[in-house]
Short mmCIF file of C-alpha atoms and ligand atoms in Angstrom, two decimals:
data_model
loop_
_atom_site.label_atom_id
_atom_site.label_comp_id
_atom_site.label_asym_id
_atom_site.label_seq_id
_atom_site.Cartn_x
_atom_site.Cartn_y
_atom_site.Cartn_z
CA UNK A 1 -28.66 25.63 -18.68
CA UNK A 2 -26.64 25.48 -15.44
CA UNK A 3 -24.64 28.57 -14.44
CA UNK A 4 -21.03 28.58 -15.64
CA UNK A 5 -18.36 27.09 -13.41
CA UNK A 6 -15.33 29.33 -13.65
CA UNK A 7 -11.91 27.72 -13.32
CA UNK A 8 -8.61 29.57 -13.18
CA UNK A 9 -5.38 27.73 -13.98
CA UNK A 10 -2.13 29.51 -13.25
CA UNK A 11 0.94 28.51 -15.20
CA UNK A 12 -1.54 28.22 -18.05
CA UNK A 13 1.22 28.08 -20.66
CA UNK A 14 3.12 25.34 -18.83
CA UNK A 15 3.30 21.60 -19.28
CA UNK A 16 1.03 20.51 -16.45
CA UNK A 17 -1.68 22.94 -17.53
CA UNK A 18 -1.36 21.75 -21.11
CA UNK A 19 -2.30 18.24 -19.99
CA UNK A 20 -4.97 19.38 -17.53
CA UNK A 21 -7.08 21.94 -19.28
CA UNK A 22 -8.23 19.73 -22.15
CA UNK A 23 -9.47 17.17 -19.61
CA UNK A 24 -11.46 19.86 -17.80
CA UNK A 25 -12.78 21.39 -21.04
CA UNK A 26 -14.17 18.08 -22.25
CA UNK A 27 -16.10 17.62 -19.00
CA UNK A 28 -13.93 15.20 -17.00
CA UNK A 29 -14.13 17.31 -13.84
CA UNK A 30 -17.76 18.37 -13.60
CA UNK A 31 -19.51 15.92 -15.91
CA UNK A 32 -21.30 16.23 -19.24
CA UNK A 33 -23.92 18.83 -18.25
CA UNK A 34 -21.80 21.52 -16.70
CA UNK A 35 -20.78 24.53 -18.82
CA UNK A 36 -17.28 25.80 -18.05
CA UNK A 37 -15.22 28.98 -18.30
CA UNK A 38 -11.45 28.54 -18.37
CA UNK A 39 -9.21 31.37 -17.25
CA UNK A 40 -5.56 30.81 -18.10
CA UNK A 41 -3.11 32.91 -16.15
CA UNK A 42 0.60 33.22 -16.82
CA UNK A 43 3.47 35.71 -16.79
CA UNK A 44 3.38 38.60 -19.30
CA UNK A 45 6.17 37.00 -21.36
CA UNK A 46 4.09 33.83 -21.78
CA UNK A 47 1.08 35.55 -23.36
CA UNK A 48 1.93 34.54 -26.94
CA UNK A 49 2.09 30.92 -25.86
CA UNK A 50 -1.22 31.30 -24.00
CA UNK A 51 -2.78 32.62 -27.22
CA UNK A 52 -1.74 29.41 -28.94
CA UNK A 53 -3.18 27.27 -26.14
CA UNK A 54 -6.46 29.21 -26.33
CA UNK A 55 -6.55 28.65 -30.11
CA UNK A 56 -6.14 24.92 -29.58
CA UNK A 57 -8.95 24.92 -27.05
CA UNK A 58 -11.16 26.69 -29.59
CA UNK A 59 -10.12 24.20 -32.25
CA UNK A 60 -11.31 21.31 -30.09
CA UNK A 61 -14.87 22.72 -30.32
CA UNK A 62 -15.66 21.46 -26.82
CA UNK A 63 -19.44 21.82 -26.34
CA UNK A 64 -19.09 22.60 -22.61
CA UNK A 65 -16.41 25.27 -22.94
CA UNK A 66 -18.31 28.56 -23.08
CA UNK A 67 -15.59 31.07 -22.29
CA UNK A 68 -11.79 31.29 -22.46
CA UNK A 69 -9.87 34.15 -20.89
CA UNK A 70 -6.10 34.53 -21.01
CA UNK A 71 -3.85 37.09 -19.35
CA UNK A 72 -1.52 37.99 -16.52
CA UNK A 73 -3.79 40.31 -14.55
CA UNK A 74 -4.93 38.54 -11.38
CA UNK A 75 -7.99 40.73 -10.90
CA UNK A 76 -9.22 39.89 -14.37
CA UNK A 77 -8.32 36.21 -14.28
CA UNK A 78 -9.26 35.36 -10.67
CA UNK A 79 -12.50 37.35 -10.79
CA UNK A 80 -15.50 35.24 -9.71
CA UNK A 81 -13.71 31.87 -10.07
CA UNK A 82 -15.16 28.83 -8.32
CA UNK A 83 -12.08 26.64 -8.69
CA UNK A 84 -8.39 27.51 -8.83
CA UNK A 85 -5.53 25.26 -9.86
CA UNK A 86 -2.38 27.06 -8.74
CA UNK A 87 0.25 25.45 -10.90
CA UNK A 88 2.42 28.37 -12.03
CA UNK A 89 5.80 28.25 -10.29
CA UNK A 90 9.40 27.47 -11.05
CA UNK A 91 9.80 23.66 -11.25
CA UNK A 92 12.77 21.94 -9.63
CA UNK A 93 15.63 20.60 -11.72
CA UNK A 94 17.93 17.60 -11.20
CA UNK A 95 19.52 17.41 -7.74
CA UNK A 96 17.09 19.86 -6.12
CA UNK A 97 14.63 19.21 -3.31
CA UNK A 98 11.19 20.77 -3.69
CA UNK A 99 11.77 23.00 -0.66
CA UNK A 100 14.75 24.61 -2.46
CA UNK A 101 12.07 26.48 -4.40
CA UNK A 102 10.34 27.92 -1.36
CA UNK A 103 11.78 31.43 -1.29
CA UNK A 104 11.46 31.92 -5.04
CA UNK A 105 7.98 30.47 -5.49
CA UNK A 106 6.59 31.60 -2.15
CA UNK A 107 6.18 35.16 -3.39
CA UNK A 108 3.86 34.00 -6.16
CA UNK A 109 1.54 32.44 -3.61
CA UNK A 110 1.41 35.57 -1.48
CA UNK A 111 0.06 37.49 -4.45
CA UNK A 112 -2.28 34.73 -5.51
CA UNK A 113 -3.67 34.19 -2.00
CA UNK A 114 -4.44 37.90 -1.85
CA UNK A 115 -6.04 37.80 -5.29
CA UNK A 116 -8.24 34.86 -4.34
CA UNK A 117 -9.29 36.69 -1.21
CA UNK A 118 -10.28 39.81 -3.13
CA UNK A 119 -11.60 38.59 -6.45
CA UNK A 120 -12.61 34.89 -6.36
CA UNK A 121 -16.06 33.59 -5.58
CA UNK A 122 -16.36 33.28 -1.75
CA UNK A 123 -16.91 29.52 -2.13
CA UNK A 124 -13.77 29.01 -4.25
CA UNK A 125 -11.86 25.75 -3.86
CA UNK A 126 -8.11 26.03 -4.39
CA UNK A 127 -5.68 23.25 -5.27
CA UNK A 128 -2.00 24.12 -5.00
CA UNK A 129 0.20 22.13 -7.37
CA UNK A 130 3.29 24.38 -7.64
CA UNK A 131 6.11 23.19 -5.38
CA UNK A 132 6.75 23.04 -2.51
CA UNK A 133 2.98 22.64 -2.61
CA UNK A 134 2.23 22.21 1.12
CA UNK A 135 4.24 25.31 2.00
CA UNK A 136 2.83 27.31 -0.92
CA UNK A 137 -0.68 26.31 0.11
CA UNK A 138 0.00 27.56 3.65
CA UNK A 139 1.26 30.86 2.23
CA UNK A 140 -1.79 31.24 -0.01
CA UNK A 141 -4.33 30.53 2.73
CA UNK A 142 -2.59 32.88 5.16
CA UNK A 143 -2.94 35.62 2.57
CA UNK A 144 -6.65 34.98 2.14
CA UNK A 145 -8.05 35.84 5.58
CA UNK A 146 -11.66 36.09 4.38
CA UNK A 147 -11.66 32.55 3.04
CA UNK A 148 -11.81 29.44 5.22
CA UNK A 149 -8.42 27.64 5.29
CA UNK A 150 -10.39 24.46 4.56
CA UNK A 151 -11.01 25.84 1.04
CA UNK A 152 -7.32 25.25 0.26
CA UNK A 153 -5.68 21.96 -0.69
CA UNK A 154 -2.18 20.79 -1.60
CA UNK A 155 -1.65 18.03 -4.13
CA UNK A 156 -0.48 14.72 -2.69
CA UNK A 157 -2.68 12.69 -5.01
CA UNK A 158 0.23 12.16 -7.38
CA UNK A 159 2.05 10.38 -4.55
CA UNK A 160 -1.08 8.38 -3.78
CA UNK A 161 -1.39 7.32 -7.42
CA UNK A 162 2.28 6.35 -7.47
CA UNK A 163 1.83 4.27 -4.32
CA UNK A 164 -1.25 2.58 -5.78
CA UNK A 165 0.70 1.57 -8.86
CA UNK A 166 3.66 0.22 -6.85
CA UNK A 167 1.44 -1.87 -4.57
CA UNK A 168 -0.58 -3.20 -7.51
CA UNK A 169 2.54 -4.10 -9.48
CA UNK A 170 4.14 -5.89 -6.51
CA UNK A 171 0.97 -7.79 -5.59
CA UNK A 172 0.17 -8.52 -9.26
CA UNK A 173 -3.21 -6.90 -8.70
CA UNK A 174 -5.15 -4.46 -10.81
CA UNK A 175 -4.74 -0.80 -9.82
CA UNK A 176 -8.52 -0.64 -9.36
CA UNK A 177 -8.21 -3.26 -6.59
CA UNK A 178 -5.87 -1.07 -4.54
CA UNK A 179 -7.84 1.28 -2.28
CA UNK A 180 -7.55 3.65 0.65
CA UNK A 181 -3.90 4.48 0.13
CA UNK A 182 -2.96 7.42 2.32
CA UNK A 183 0.01 9.69 1.88
CA UNK A 184 0.70 11.45 5.17
CA UNK A 185 2.68 14.66 5.60
CA UNK A 186 4.61 16.68 3.08
CA UNK A 187 4.82 16.30 -0.71
CA UNK A 188 8.56 15.74 -0.37
CA UNK A 189 10.96 12.90 0.27
CA UNK A 190 9.70 12.76 3.88
CA UNK A 191 6.17 11.85 2.79
CA UNK A 192 4.71 8.73 4.39
CA UNK A 193 2.98 6.20 2.12
CA UNK A 194 0.74 4.21 4.47
CA UNK A 195 0.81 0.48 3.74
CA UNK A 196 -0.95 -0.36 7.01
CA UNK A 197 -4.38 1.03 6.16
CA UNK A 198 -4.25 0.50 2.39
CA UNK A 199 -6.24 -2.39 0.93
CA UNK A 200 -5.57 -4.71 -1.97
CA UNK A 201 -8.69 -6.50 -3.20
CA UNK A 202 -10.39 -5.75 0.12
CA UNK A 203 -7.61 -7.07 2.40
CA UNK A 204 -4.96 -5.13 4.32
CA UNK A 205 -2.11 -4.42 1.89
CA UNK A 206 0.48 -5.64 4.42
CA UNK A 207 -1.28 -9.01 4.62
CA UNK A 208 -1.32 -9.35 0.86
CA UNK A 209 2.25 -8.08 0.44
CA UNK A 210 3.75 -10.11 3.26
CA UNK A 211 7.23 -8.70 2.72
CA UNK A 212 7.52 -6.00 5.40
CA UNK A 213 11.12 -5.33 4.33
CA UNK A 214 9.91 -4.37 0.86
CA UNK A 215 7.13 -2.20 2.25
CA UNK A 216 9.41 -0.30 4.63
CA UNK A 217 12.27 0.13 2.18
CA UNK A 218 11.79 -0.25 -1.58
CA UNK A 219 8.12 0.73 -1.61
CA UNK A 220 8.71 3.72 0.65
CA UNK A 221 11.66 5.16 -1.20
CA UNK A 222 10.22 4.40 -4.62
CA UNK A 223 7.18 6.56 -3.85
CA UNK A 224 9.14 9.24 -2.00
CA UNK A 225 11.68 9.66 -4.78
CA UNK A 226 9.54 9.06 -7.85
CA UNK A 227 9.34 12.77 -8.77
CA UNK A 228 13.15 13.00 -8.82
CA UNK A 229 13.39 9.79 -10.87
CA UNK A 230 11.07 11.28 -13.48
CA UNK A 231 13.18 14.45 -13.58
CA UNK A 232 16.35 12.40 -14.08
CA UNK A 233 14.83 10.50 -17.00
CA UNK A 234 12.77 13.22 -18.69
CA UNK A 235 15.08 16.12 -17.90
CA UNK A 236 12.02 17.94 -16.58
CA UNK A 237 9.44 17.33 -13.93
CA UNK A 238 6.34 15.19 -14.30
CA UNK A 239 3.54 16.84 -16.24
CA UNK A 240 0.84 14.47 -17.51
CA UNK A 241 0.80 12.42 -14.30
CA UNK A 242 0.67 15.61 -12.22
CA UNK A 243 -2.25 16.87 -14.33
CA UNK A 244 -4.11 13.57 -13.97
CA UNK A 245 -3.54 13.68 -10.21
CA UNK A 246 -4.78 17.29 -10.03
CA UNK A 247 -7.93 16.27 -11.85
CA UNK A 248 -8.40 13.24 -9.56
CA UNK A 249 -7.90 15.46 -6.51
CA UNK A 250 -10.42 18.12 -7.54
CA UNK A 251 -12.92 15.41 -8.54
CA UNK A 252 -12.58 13.99 -5.04
CA UNK A 253 -13.28 17.44 -3.61
CA UNK A 254 -16.48 18.01 -5.57
CA UNK A 255 -17.99 14.53 -5.38
CA UNK A 256 -19.12 12.86 -2.15
CA UNK A 257 -16.70 10.07 -1.20
CA UNK A 258 -18.12 6.55 -1.15
CA UNK A 259 -18.69 5.11 2.33
CA UNK A 260 -15.59 3.43 3.75
CA UNK A 261 -13.25 5.14 1.27
CA UNK A 262 -10.87 8.06 1.43
CA UNK A 263 -8.21 9.89 -0.54
CA UNK A 264 -5.01 11.79 0.30
CA UNK A 265 -4.93 15.53 0.34
CA UNK A 266 -2.83 18.23 1.94
CA UNK A 267 -5.25 20.19 4.15
CA UNK A 268 -4.97 22.76 6.91
CA UNK A 269 -4.22 20.83 10.07
CA UNK A 270 -6.26 22.86 12.58
CA UNK A 271 -8.48 20.53 14.61
CA UNK A 272 -7.00 17.36 13.12
CA UNK A 273 -7.63 14.11 15.02
CA UNK A 274 -4.02 12.83 14.80
CA UNK A 275 -2.24 15.33 17.04
CA UNK A 276 -0.36 16.93 14.15
CA UNK A 277 0.73 20.51 14.82
CA UNK A 278 -2.25 22.82 14.27
CA UNK A 279 -0.90 25.32 11.77
CA UNK A 280 0.43 23.27 8.87
CA UNK A 281 -0.78 22.04 5.52
CA UNK A 282 -0.35 18.31 6.08
CA UNK A 283 -1.54 15.41 3.96
CA UNK A 284 -4.20 13.28 5.66
CA UNK A 285 -6.77 10.67 4.69
CA UNK A 286 -9.76 12.78 3.65
CA UNK A 287 -13.38 12.38 2.67
CA UNK A 288 -15.67 14.78 0.87
CA UNK A 289 -19.28 15.36 1.81
CA UNK A 290 -19.63 16.81 -1.71
CA UNK A 291 -19.49 20.39 -2.96
CA UNK A 292 -15.98 20.87 -1.62
CA UNK A 293 -16.73 20.09 2.01
CA UNK A 294 -13.75 18.01 3.17
CA UNK A 295 -13.16 16.25 6.48
CA UNK A 296 -10.19 14.31 7.81
CA UNK A 297 -10.94 10.61 8.34
CA UNK A 298 -10.29 9.84 12.04
CA UNK A 299 -9.15 6.69 13.84
CA UNK A 300 -6.75 5.14 11.36
CA UNK A 301 -4.27 2.99 13.26
CA UNK A 302 -0.56 3.76 12.90
CA UNK A 303 2.31 1.59 14.10
CA UNK A 304 5.57 2.89 15.64
CA UNK A 305 7.35 2.74 12.25
CA UNK A 306 4.76 4.97 10.54
CA UNK A 307 4.42 7.27 13.59
CA UNK A 308 8.15 7.92 13.54
CA UNK A 309 8.03 8.72 9.81
CA UNK A 310 5.06 11.06 10.33
CA UNK A 311 7.01 12.95 12.99
CA UNK A 312 9.88 13.47 10.52
CA UNK A 313 7.56 14.86 7.87
CA UNK A 314 5.85 17.09 10.44
CA UNK A 315 9.25 18.43 11.54
CA UNK A 316 10.13 19.28 7.94
CA UNK A 317 6.84 21.14 7.50
CA UNK A 318 7.45 23.07 10.72
CA UNK A 319 10.87 24.11 9.42
CA UNK A 320 9.30 25.22 6.15
CA UNK A 321 6.76 27.21 8.18
CA UNK A 322 9.60 29.05 9.91
CA UNK A 323 10.97 30.05 6.50
CA UNK A 324 7.49 31.14 5.45
CA UNK A 325 7.22 33.36 8.54
CA UNK A 326 10.42 35.17 7.43
CA UNK A 327 9.09 35.47 3.89
CA UNK A 328 5.78 36.93 5.06
CA UNK A 329 7.53 39.41 7.35
CA UNK A 330 10.02 40.54 4.71
C1 LMR B 1 6.42 15.40 -8.74
O1 LMR B 1 6.25 14.86 -7.66
O2 LMR B 1 6.69 14.77 -9.77
C2 LMR B 1 6.30 16.91 -8.83
O3 LMR B 1 6.03 17.43 -7.58
C3 LMR B 1 7.50 17.54 -9.43
C4 LMR B 1 8.76 17.36 -8.59
O4 LMR B 1 9.51 18.32 -8.41
O5 LMR B 1 9.00 16.24 -8.13
#
């Protein structure tokens, strides 16, 4: 019997968690031989709801799920965890930008960064989902000085998946034939979906989709604004697609990436090969060597259009960092 892998999910009573934890419990993240402990964290007033979620997990009789803990005490819930999905945060409503949540949600990530530093397994891998996720990830890693910043990730996989779908639909291809789609920058409306290095059935996406106008305009804005479109239609932010993306992202962290492939992830920018400012959580093309060891894929070509867009996203992240500095001081 392999040792338990302990996973904490914050916002355990929320919608994203409700879609995510059943996927993890049935083995979708670590495979069919890996026993799992699930720790569900949420605010004290959500404990009744967490009890119900735990009951449903029990009622699924998942063979791999060996332990369920619920609560609001970070020491108890973060203790010894190997993986953390930091989802719990206030979601944005109609008409808001994700960064409007920074001051309110930032405080949560100060506490959780500190808790990871003190109580988690030293090899913990942390995926920040709560928005604004790049900024929150930066806050969390700055509050965990004993952990390597490279153990922290921000979710841009949802944007990648959205871009894959849009390219596939336009090119009348299967989603499985769309590969190496990179989202650069911030998980916000300044994000940069890279159509230059993406491939559709093995060929450069911009050679398959010959319509550069569509790529620079409709494709770009569709991906950048998809989260807001979902909020307008559903009245609340995306949940199942965010959970699927979080699972995809953590799977990419734990499994070695196939040669010649990559995925998008917000990672700490120190030492990056693209000249992006050194102290940001910025989404890059990434590869995993397995077991959570992530590197940024170098040498992707960018044209002036994409470079200009990257600079805009970088500027936004630098502004968010200034706000974070105030938050951390105060
Ligand atoms: C999304 O992209 O759907 C989520 O980050 C939620 C949001 O606020 O857009």
